[in-house]
Amino acid sequence: MGSALAGCNSKSSNGNSSKGGESAQDTLIFGRGGDSVGLDPAAVTDGESFKVTKNIFETLVEFGRQDTEIHEGLATKWDVSPDGLTYTFDLREGVKFQDGTDFNADAVVYNFNRWMNGDADKFPYYASMFGGYKGDEGHVIADVKALDKYKVQFTLKRPQAPFLKNLAMSPFAIASPTAIDKEGDKFTENPVGTGPFKFVSWSRNDKVVIEKNKDYWKKGYPKLNKIIFKSIPENSARLNALKNGEIDLADGINPSDADGIKADSNLQLFERPSMNVGYLGFTVTRKPFDNVKVRQALNMAIDRQAIIDAFFGGKGVPAKNPMPPVIGGYDDDIQPYEFNLDKAKQLLAEAGYPDGFEMELWAMPVPRPYMPDGKKIAEAIQSNFAKIGVKAKIVSYEWATYLEKASKGEADAYLLGWTGDNGDADNFLYALLDKDSIGSNNYSYYSNDKLHDILIKAQSEVDEGKRNELYKQAQEIIHEDAPWAPLAHSTPLLAGSAKLKGFYPHPTGSDWLDEASFE
């Protein structure tokens, strides 16, 4: 593999050199801040993994190019029963997986049975969106069956308003049953889907290579021959690689670099439509974070505006809720925790910690769209906490380890964030803060039965106005319980070669690259 990829970071390997004339560039090198955790989309929850899998796999229904409206994907049409409990999908015919096997209704049934018979260790995201696994009381899917070769039917136990949007999410892409049976646990290193690109190789912490699927069902696509996802952890090093022509596209651009990029005729700046939140989470099962007054005090000790001014360069706004204002049901009437050190000290004293305490503060090792520099933001919070007597020791781990340890509740407090996967409030509040999501995306181990009842009711409510009111009630409970200190909502920036066209940054953070090409 090493010899086959030698020189991948040089421009000549990019297809730019030619013999006796111009030739079109046919390889895109995408510089990113961290490596993928895995390449089986159902087995991961991180954006760096979905960046790659989005282009290898496809879902039954798809989002729009730059929104979360529902369009046909591997399914060409669908019918929903009046009671909202039965969804029948007509599947696209003549589609093959990249291993040459047929995509059909049996493949869809196989994938859903695989996920629902799994657990939080194997398929952590499934429970967050479908209420648990087979046999769990909250599990919303009663049955998935093939009606014929190209027709599949889902029967639900209760209506689920965001069901179609959930199906469009990256984790629920349809994989080749043949490849899963063949690879077993190694499928995450040898992914096979129906998408425009197929997997070639993965050098851990360096690069993932995918190439054109010549048998892709959508004629004329993809435009590119090859994509290399290159891991470059430092934002400044990634931008330098772009300026030097070593990469063609870079995410995690510092807002302070935006003007310089705009002024460079060789480059272009992209804004990703904002749909995220960056936060400091508290593991509420650990002392003293099991005390609500401690959590409220720490919320009051953080100077959010100073953090945004220092690190978001005009591309961020302070967060007061666990979801961004663009999501339906956002509660703007909630009053944010004010930055007030005296009130914070008073609350700590009431909680029994008049002299403060010692804690660990976990800082992300990679830049993320919702948090440009985890370590520096951790240092700013550390300084804030010191003023109320709380001594925070900053801790970090390699990205995959960081996520795994935090998900197991090993952190006192941890910096993290979320880019919405489907544009629905359920994907923030239920996925991140419901008791059903403990062990998957609820790293704070926060559990509130009243909140749970409201979120399940909101899932089952099809009237949008009533749903939004329920989500406002949910945000009030979360605000009072303070399992997080929400920090910011950002507008993430990317930069690319001026010759790059057909690239449309998606609000979910997972971008289709099938239309991308070079002038």
Coordinates of C-alpha atoms in Angstrom, one line a residue:
M1 CA 0.0 0.0 0.0
G2 CA 2.8 2.4 0.8
S3 CA 4.4 2.1 -2.6
A4 CA 1.0 2.4 -4.3
L5 CA 0.3 5.7 -2.5
A6 CA 3.8 7.1 -2.6
G7 CA 3.7 10.8 -3.4
C8 CA 0.0 11.2 -2.8
N9 CA 0.6 14.6 -1.2
S10 CA 2.5 15.9 -4.2
K11 CA 0.6 17.9 -6.8
S12 CA 1.8 15.6 -9.7
S13 CA 0.0 12.6 -8.2
N14 CA -3.1 14.8 -8.2
G15 CA -3.5 14.3 -11.9
N16 CA -2.4 17.8 -12.7
S17 CA 0.6 17.0 -14.7
S18 CA 0.1 16.2 -18.4
K19 CA 2.0 15.0 -21.4
G20 CA 1.9 17.6 -24.0
G21 CA -1.1 19.6 -22.8
E22 CA -3.6 20.3 -20.1
S23 CA -5.3 17.4 -18.3
A24 CA -8.1 17.7 -15.8
Q25 CA -7.3 17.1 -12.1
D26 CA -9.1 14.0 -11.1
T27 CA -8.0 13.5 -7.4
L28 CA -9.2 15.6 -4.5
I29 CA -7.1 15.7 -1.3
F30 CA -9.3 16.7 1.6
G31 CA -7.4 17.9 4.7
R32 CA -9.2 17.3 8.0
G33 CA -8.4 17.7 11.6
G34 CA -8.6 14.1 12.7
D35 CA -8.8 10.5 11.6
S36 CA -12.0 8.4 11.3
V37 CA -12.8 6.2 14.2
G38 CA -14.3 3.5 11.9
L39 CA -15.8 3.1 8.4
D40 CA -18.9 1.1 9.3
P41 CA -21.3 4.1 9.6
A42 CA -23.6 2.2 12.0
A43 CA -20.8 1.6 14.4
V44 CA -19.6 5.2 14.9
T45 CA -20.9 8.5 16.0
D46 CA -18.2 10.9 15.0
G47 CA -18.2 13.4 12.1
E48 CA -14.7 12.4 10.9
S49 CA -16.0 8.9 10.2
F50 CA -19.2 10.1 8.5
K51 CA -17.2 12.4 6.2
V52 CA -15.8 9.3 4.5
T53 CA -18.7 6.9 4.8
K54 CA -21.1 9.5 3.3
N55 CA -19.4 8.9 0.0
I56 CA -19.2 5.1 0.2
F57 CA -22.7 4.3 1.4
E58 CA -26.2 5.5 0.7
T59 CA -29.5 5.7 2.7
L60 CA -33.1 4.9 1.7
V61 CA -34.0 8.6 1.6
E62 CA -31.5 11.5 1.3
F63 CA -31.3 15.1 2.5
G64 CA -31.1 18.0 0.0
R65 CA -27.7 19.3 -1.1
Q66 CA -27.6 21.9 1.6
D67 CA -30.6 21.3 3.8
T68 CA -32.4 18.5 5.6
E69 CA -35.5 18.2 3.4
I70 CA -36.2 14.6 2.4
H71 CA -35.6 13.4 -1.2
E72 CA -35.5 9.9 -2.8
G73 CA -32.3 7.9 -2.3
L74 CA -32.1 4.1 -2.5
A75 CA -35.9 4.3 -2.2
T76 CA -37.8 6.1 -5.1
K77 CA -41.2 6.5 -3.3
W78 CA -42.8 5.7 0.0
D79 CA -46.3 5.6 1.5
V80 CA -47.2 6.2 5.1
S81 CA -50.3 4.8 6.6
P82 CA -52.9 7.3 8.1
D83 CA -52.0 6.1 11.7
G84 CA -48.3 6.8 11.1
L85 CA -47.4 3.2 12.0
T86 CA -46.6 1.7 8.6
Y87 CA -44.0 2.9 6.0
T88 CA -43.8 1.1 2.7
F89 CA -40.8 1.9 0.4
D90 CA -40.4 1.1 -3.3
L91 CA -36.6 0.5 -3.8
R92 CA -34.5 1.6 -6.7
E93 CA -33.9 -1.3 -9.1
G94 CA -30.7 -2.3 -10.8
V95 CA -28.4 -0.9 -8.0
K96 CA -25.4 -3.0 -7.0
F97 CA -23.2 -2.9 -4.0
Q98 CA -19.5 -2.2 -4.7
D99 CA -18.7 -6.0 -4.3
G100 CA -21.1 -6.7 -7.3
T101 CA -24.0 -8.1 -5.2
D102 CA -27.5 -6.8 -5.7
F103 CA -29.2 -4.1 -3.6
N104 CA -32.7 -5.2 -2.8
A105 CA -35.4 -5.4 0.0
D106 CA -33.6 -8.4 1.6
A107 CA -30.5 -6.2 2.0
V108 CA -32.5 -3.5 3.8
V109 CA -34.1 -6.1 6.1
Y110 CA -30.6 -7.6 6.8
N111 CA -29.2 -4.2 7.8
F112 CA -32.0 -3.2 10.2
N113 CA -32.1 -6.7 11.8
R114 CA -28.3 -6.4 12.3
W115 CA -28.7 -3.0 14.1
M116 CA -31.7 -3.8 16.2
N117 CA -30.2 -7.1 17.4
G118 CA -27.0 -5.2 18.5
D119 CA -26.3 -3.1 21.5
A120 CA -24.8 0.2 22.5
D121 CA -21.2 -1.1 22.1
K122 CA -21.8 -2.3 18.5
F123 CA -24.2 0.3 17.1
P124 CA -24.3 3.2 19.5
Y125 CA -26.3 5.6 17.4
Y126 CA -29.2 3.2 16.7
A127 CA -30.7 3.5 20.1
S128 CA -30.5 7.3 20.1
M129 CA -32.8 7.5 17.1
F130 CA -35.0 4.4 17.4
G131 CA -35.5 4.2 21.2
G132 CA -33.4 1.2 22.0
Y133 CA -32.8 -2.3 20.5
K134 CA -35.0 -5.3 19.9
G135 CA -36.7 -6.3 23.1
D136 CA -36.3 -2.8 24.7
E137 CA -39.5 -1.2 25.9
G138 CA -38.8 2.1 24.0
H139 CA -37.7 0.5 20.7
V140 CA -39.9 2.1 18.1
I141 CA -39.5 -0.4 15.2
A142 CA -41.8 -3.5 15.6
D143 CA -40.9 -5.2 12.3
V144 CA -39.1 -4.7 9.0
K145 CA -40.0 -7.1 6.1
A146 CA -39.5 -7.5 2.4
L147 CA -42.9 -7.5 0.6
D148 CA -41.2 -8.4 -2.7
K149 CA -37.7 -8.0 -4.2
Y150 CA -37.9 -4.2 -4.4
K151 CA -40.5 -3.3 -1.7
V152 CA -39.8 -3.1 2.0
Q153 CA -42.2 -2.3 4.9
F154 CA -41.5 -0.9 8.3
T155 CA -44.1 -1.3 11.1
L156 CA -43.7 1.0 14.1
K157 CA -45.0 0.5 17.7
R158 CA -45.9 4.2 17.9
P159 CA -45.8 7.1 15.5
Q160 CA -42.3 8.7 15.2
A161 CA -42.5 12.2 13.6
P162 CA -38.8 12.3 12.6
F163 CA -38.7 8.7 11.3
L164 CA -38.0 9.6 7.6
K165 CA -35.3 12.1 8.7
N166 CA -33.7 9.5 10.9
L167 CA -33.6 7.1 8.0
A168 CA -31.7 9.7 6.0
M169 CA -28.9 10.0 8.6
S170 CA -25.4 8.7 7.8
P171 CA -25.4 5.9 10.4
F172 CA -28.4 4.2 8.7
A173 CA -26.8 3.7 5.3
I174 CA -27.3 0.3 3.7
A175 CA -24.2 -1.9 3.6
S176 CA -23.6 -5.1 1.6
P177 CA -24.8 -8.1 3.6
T178 CA -22.3 -10.3 1.7
A179 CA -19.4 -8.1 2.8
I180 CA -20.6 -7.9 6.4
D181 CA -20.8 -11.8 6.5
K182 CA -17.4 -12.1 4.9
E183 CA -15.6 -9.4 7.0
G184 CA -17.3 -9.7 10.4
D185 CA -15.7 -7.3 12.9
K186 CA -13.3 -6.2 10.2
F187 CA -16.1 -4.6 8.1
T188 CA -15.3 -1.3 9.7
E189 CA -11.9 -1.5 7.9
N190 CA -13.3 -2.8 4.6
P191 CA -16.6 -1.0 4.0
V192 CA -18.8 -1.8 1.1
G193 CA -21.9 0.2 0.1
T194 CA -23.7 1.4 -3.0
G195 CA -22.3 4.9 -3.1
P196 CA -20.3 6.9 -5.7
F197 CA -16.9 6.0 -4.3
K198 CA -15.5 2.7 -3.1
F199 CA -13.0 2.0 -0.4
V200 CA -9.3 1.5 -1.3
S201 CA -7.1 1.8 1.8
W202 CA -6.8 3.3 5.3
S203 CA -3.5 4.3 6.9
R204 CA -4.4 5.1 10.5
N205 CA -3.9 8.7 11.6
D206 CA -2.7 9.5 8.0
K207 CA -5.1 9.0 5.2
V208 CA -8.2 7.2 3.8
V209 CA -8.3 6.6 0.1
I210 CA -11.5 6.0 -1.9
E211 CA -11.9 5.8 -5.7
K212 CA -14.6 6.1 -8.3
N213 CA -17.3 3.4 -8.3
K214 CA -17.4 2.8 -12.1
D215 CA -20.7 0.9 -11.7
Y216 CA -22.5 3.6 -9.7
W217 CA -26.2 3.7 -10.6
K218 CA -26.2 7.5 -11.1
K219 CA -24.9 8.0 -14.7
G220 CA -22.1 10.5 -15.1
Y221 CA -21.2 10.5 -11.4
P222 CA -18.9 10.8 -9.6
K223 CA -16.9 13.4 -11.4
L224 CA -13.6 12.7 -9.6
N225 CA -11.5 9.5 -9.9
K226 CA -10.1 9.5 -6.4
I227 CA -10.5 11.2 -3.0
I228 CA -7.8 11.2 -0.3
F229 CA -8.9 12.2 3.2
K230 CA -5.7 13.4 4.8
S231 CA -5.4 13.9 8.6
I232 CA -3.6 17.1 9.6
P233 CA -4.4 17.9 13.2
E234 CA -3.1 21.5 13.4
N235 CA -5.4 24.1 11.8
S236 CA -2.5 26.3 10.7
A237 CA -0.6 23.4 9.2
R238 CA -3.7 22.3 7.3
L239 CA -4.1 25.9 5.9
N240 CA -0.4 25.9 4.9
A241 CA -0.8 22.6 3.1
L242 CA -3.7 24.1 1.2
K243 CA -1.7 27.2 0.3
N244 CA 1.2 25.0 -0.8
G245 CA -1.0 22.9 -3.1
E246 CA -0.5 19.7 -1.0
I247 CA -4.2 19.5 -0.4
D248 CA -7.2 20.9 -2.3
L249 CA -9.8 21.3 0.4
A250 CA -9.5 22.0 4.2
D251 CA -12.0 22.1 7.0
G252 CA -11.5 23.5 10.5
I253 CA -10.4 26.9 9.2
N254 CA -9.7 29.5 11.9
P255 CA -12.2 32.4 11.6
S256 CA -9.2 34.7 11.9
D257 CA -7.8 33.3 8.6
A258 CA -11.0 34.1 6.6
D259 CA -9.9 37.5 5.3
G260 CA -6.6 36.2 4.1
I261 CA -8.2 33.3 2.2
K262 CA -10.7 35.7 0.6
A263 CA -7.8 37.9 -0.6
D264 CA -5.9 34.9 -2.1
S265 CA -6.9 34.4 -5.8
N266 CA -5.8 30.8 -5.6
L267 CA -8.3 30.0 -2.8
Q268 CA -12.0 30.2 -2.0
L269 CA -13.8 30.3 1.3
F270 CA -16.8 28.1 2.1
E271 CA -19.3 28.6 4.9
R272 CA -21.1 25.5 6.2
P273 CA -24.7 26.3 7.1
S274 CA -24.8 26.3 10.9
M275 CA -26.5 23.5 12.8
N276 CA -24.4 22.8 15.8
V277 CA -23.6 23.3 19.5
G278 CA -20.3 23.2 21.4
Y279 CA -20.6 22.5 25.1
L280 CA -18.9 21.5 28.4
G281 CA -20.6 18.4 29.6
F282 CA -20.7 17.3 33.3
T283 CA -20.8 13.6 34.1
V284 CA -23.7 13.8 36.6
T285 CA -23.0 10.4 38.2
R286 CA -19.6 11.6 39.5
K287 CA -19.2 13.8 42.6
P288 CA -19.6 16.8 42.9
F289 CA -21.3 17.0 39.5
D290 CA -24.2 15.0 40.9
N291 CA -25.2 18.3 42.7
V292 CA -27.3 20.6 40.5
K293 CA -26.0 23.7 42.3
V294 CA -22.4 22.8 41.4
R295 CA -23.4 22.4 37.7
Q296 CA -25.3 25.8 37.8
A297 CA -22.3 27.4 39.5
L298 CA -19.9 26.2 36.8
N299 CA -22.3 27.5 34.2
M300 CA -22.2 31.0 35.8
A301 CA -18.4 30.9 36.0
I302 CA -17.8 30.6 32.3
D303 CA -17.4 33.8 30.3
R304 CA -18.9 32.6 27.0
Q305 CA -18.6 35.9 25.2
A306 CA -14.9 36.2 25.9
I307 CA -14.4 32.6 24.6
I308 CA -16.3 33.4 21.4
D309 CA -14.4 36.7 20.9
A310 CA -11.1 35.0 21.4
F311 CA -11.6 31.8 19.4
F312 CA -14.6 32.1 17.0
G313 CA -13.6 35.3 15.1
G314 CA -17.1 36.6 14.6
K315 CA -18.4 33.2 13.5
G316 CA -20.0 32.1 16.7
V317 CA -22.8 33.1 19.1
P318 CA -23.2 32.3 22.8
A319 CA -25.3 29.2 23.4
K320 CA -28.0 28.9 26.1
N321 CA -29.8 25.8 24.9
P322 CA -28.5 22.4 23.8
M323 CA -29.7 23.0 20.3
P324 CA -29.2 25.9 17.8
P325 CA -31.8 28.6 17.0
V326 CA -32.3 27.3 13.5
I327 CA -34.0 24.1 14.8
G328 CA -37.8 24.1 15.1
G329 CA -38.9 24.2 18.8
Y330 CA -36.0 26.3 19.9
D331 CA -36.9 28.2 23.1
D332 CA -35.6 31.8 22.9
D333 CA -37.4 32.8 26.1
I334 CA -35.0 30.9 28.3
Q335 CA -32.6 33.3 30.1
P336 CA -29.0 32.2 29.8
Y337 CA -26.8 31.6 32.8
E338 CA -25.2 35.0 33.3
F339 CA -21.4 35.3 33.8
N340 CA -21.4 36.1 37.5
L341 CA -18.5 34.9 39.7
D342 CA -20.1 36.1 43.0
K343 CA -23.4 34.1 42.3
A344 CA -21.3 31.1 41.3
K345 CA -19.3 31.2 44.6
Q346 CA -22.6 31.5 46.5
L347 CA -24.1 28.5 44.8
L348 CA -20.9 26.5 45.4
A349 CA -21.1 27.4 49.1
E350 CA -24.8 26.3 49.2
A351 CA -23.7 23.0 47.6
G352 CA -21.2 22.5 50.4
Y353 CA -18.1 23.6 48.5
P354 CA -17.3 27.1 49.9
D355 CA -13.6 26.6 49.1
G356 CA -14.2 25.0 45.7
F357 CA -12.8 21.6 44.7
E358 CA -10.4 19.9 42.3
M359 CA -11.5 18.3 39.0
E360 CA -10.4 17.1 35.6
L361 CA -11.4 19.1 32.6
W362 CA -11.1 17.0 29.4
A363 CA -10.1 18.9 26.2
M364 CA -10.6 17.6 22.7
P365 CA -7.4 16.8 20.8
V366 CA -8.8 17.8 17.4
P367 CA -10.5 20.9 16.0
R368 CA -14.2 20.4 15.4
P369 CA -16.7 22.7 13.6
Y370 CA -18.4 23.7 16.9
M371 CA -15.0 24.2 18.7
P372 CA -12.0 25.5 16.7
D373 CA -9.4 24.9 19.4
G374 CA -10.5 22.6 22.3
K375 CA -7.2 23.0 24.3
K376 CA -7.3 26.8 24.3
I377 CA -11.0 26.9 25.2
A378 CA -10.3 24.5 28.0
E379 CA -7.5 26.8 29.2
A380 CA -10.0 29.7 29.2
I381 CA -12.5 27.7 31.2
Q382 CA -9.8 26.6 33.6
S383 CA -8.9 30.2 34.2
N384 CA -12.6 31.1 34.8
F385 CA -13.1 28.2 37.3
A386 CA -9.9 29.2 39.2
K387 CA -11.6 32.4 40.1
I388 CA -14.3 30.5 42.1
G389 CA -11.8 28.2 43.8
V390 CA -12.3 25.3 41.4
K391 CA -8.9 23.8 40.3
A392 CA -9.3 22.2 36.9
K393 CA -6.6 19.9 35.6
I394 CA -6.7 19.7 31.8
V395 CA -6.6 16.1 30.4
S396 CA -6.7 14.9 26.8
Y397 CA -6.4 11.7 24.8
E398 CA -6.2 10.6 21.2
W399 CA -9.6 11.3 19.5
A400 CA -11.0 7.8 19.3
T401 CA -9.9 7.1 22.9
Y402 CA -11.3 10.4 24.1
L403 CA -14.7 9.6 22.7
E404 CA -14.7 6.0 24.1
K405 CA -13.6 7.0 27.6
A406 CA -16.0 9.9 27.8
S407 CA -18.9 7.7 26.6
K408 CA -18.2 5.4 29.5
G409 CA -18.6 8.2 32.0
E410 CA -14.9 8.4 32.9
A411 CA -14.6 12.2 32.7
D412 CA -15.5 14.7 35.4
A413 CA -16.3 17.3 32.7
Y414 CA -15.6 17.1 29.0
L415 CA -15.6 19.5 26.0
L416 CA -17.6 18.2 23.1
G417 CA -20.2 19.3 20.7
W418 CA -22.7 18.1 18.1
T419 CA -23.6 18.9 14.6
G420 CA -27.2 18.0 13.9
D421 CA -27.7 14.9 11.7
N422 CA -31.2 15.6 10.5
G423 CA -32.4 19.1 11.4
D424 CA -34.9 17.9 14.0
A425 CA -35.0 18.9 17.7
D426 CA -35.2 15.2 18.6
N427 CA -31.7 14.7 17.1
F428 CA -30.3 17.1 19.8
L429 CA -32.5 16.7 22.9
Y430 CA -33.4 13.0 22.7
A431 CA -30.1 11.8 21.1
L432 CA -27.9 13.7 23.5
L433 CA -29.8 14.1 26.8
D434 CA -32.4 11.4 27.1
K435 CA -31.9 8.5 29.5
D436 CA -32.4 6.1 26.5
S437 CA -29.2 7.6 25.0
I438 CA -27.0 6.8 28.0
G439 CA -24.2 4.6 26.7
S440 CA -24.5 6.1 23.2
N441 CA -24.5 9.9 22.8
N442 CA -25.5 10.9 26.4
Y443 CA -22.0 11.1 27.8
S444 CA -23.2 13.1 30.8
Y445 CA -25.3 10.1 32.0
Y446 CA -28.1 12.5 32.7
S447 CA -31.5 11.0 33.4
N448 CA -34.8 12.8 34.0
D449 CA -38.0 10.8 33.8
K450 CA -40.2 13.9 33.3
L451 CA -37.9 14.9 30.4
H452 CA -38.1 11.4 28.9
D453 CA -41.9 11.4 28.9
I454 CA -42.0 14.8 27.1
L455 CA -39.4 13.7 24.5
I456 CA -41.2 10.5 23.7
K457 CA -44.5 12.4 23.5
A458 CA -42.8 14.9 21.1
Q459 CA -41.5 12.1 18.9
S460 CA -45.0 10.6 18.6
E461 CA -46.7 14.0 18.0
V462 CA -47.3 14.8 14.3
D463 CA -48.7 18.3 14.8
E464 CA -45.6 20.6 14.4
G465 CA -46.9 23.3 16.7
K466 CA -47.6 20.9 19.5
R467 CA -44.2 19.3 19.0
N468 CA -42.5 22.6 19.3
E469 CA -44.2 23.4 22.6
L470 CA -43.1 20.1 24.0
Y471 CA -39.5 20.8 23.0
K472 CA -39.7 24.2 24.7
Q473 CA -40.8 22.4 27.9
A474 CA -37.9 20.0 27.5
Q475 CA -35.4 22.8 27.2
E476 CA -36.7 24.4 30.4
I477 CA -36.1 21.2 32.3
I478 CA -32.6 20.8 30.8
H479 CA -31.7 24.4 31.5
E480 CA -32.7 24.0 35.2
D481 CA -30.9 20.7 35.6
A482 CA -27.8 22.0 33.8
P483 CA -26.1 18.7 32.8
W484 CA -24.1 20.8 30.3
A485 CA -22.7 24.3 30.1
P486 CA -23.7 25.1 26.5
L487 CA -21.0 27.3 25.0
A488 CA -21.4 28.3 21.4
H489 CA -23.1 27.8 18.0
S490 CA -20.7 28.3 15.2
T491 CA -20.6 28.9 11.4
P492 CA -17.9 26.5 10.4
L493 CA -15.5 27.5 7.7
L494 CA -13.7 25.5 5.0
A495 CA -11.3 26.6 2.3
G496 CA -10.4 25.1 -1.1
S497 CA -8.6 25.6 -4.3
A498 CA -10.1 28.3 -6.5
K499 CA -10.4 25.6 -9.2
L500 CA -12.7 23.4 -7.1
K501 CA -16.3 23.4 -8.2
G502 CA -19.5 21.4 -7.3
F503 CA -18.7 21.3 -3.6
Y504 CA -21.6 22.1 -1.3
P505 CA -20.9 22.0 2.4
H506 CA -23.8 20.3 4.2
P507 CA -25.2 21.5 7.5
T508 CA -24.8 18.0 9.0
G509 CA -21.0 18.2 8.4
S510 CA -21.1 15.2 6.0
D511 CA -20.5 16.3 2.5
W512 CA -21.4 14.6 -0.8
L513 CA -18.4 14.7 -3.1
D514 CA -20.0 13.1 -6.2
E515 CA -20.5 16.5 -7.9
A516 CA -17.1 17.9 -7.0
S517 CA -14.6 18.5 -9.8
F518 CA -11.9 20.9 -10.9
E519 CA -11.9 23.5 -13.6

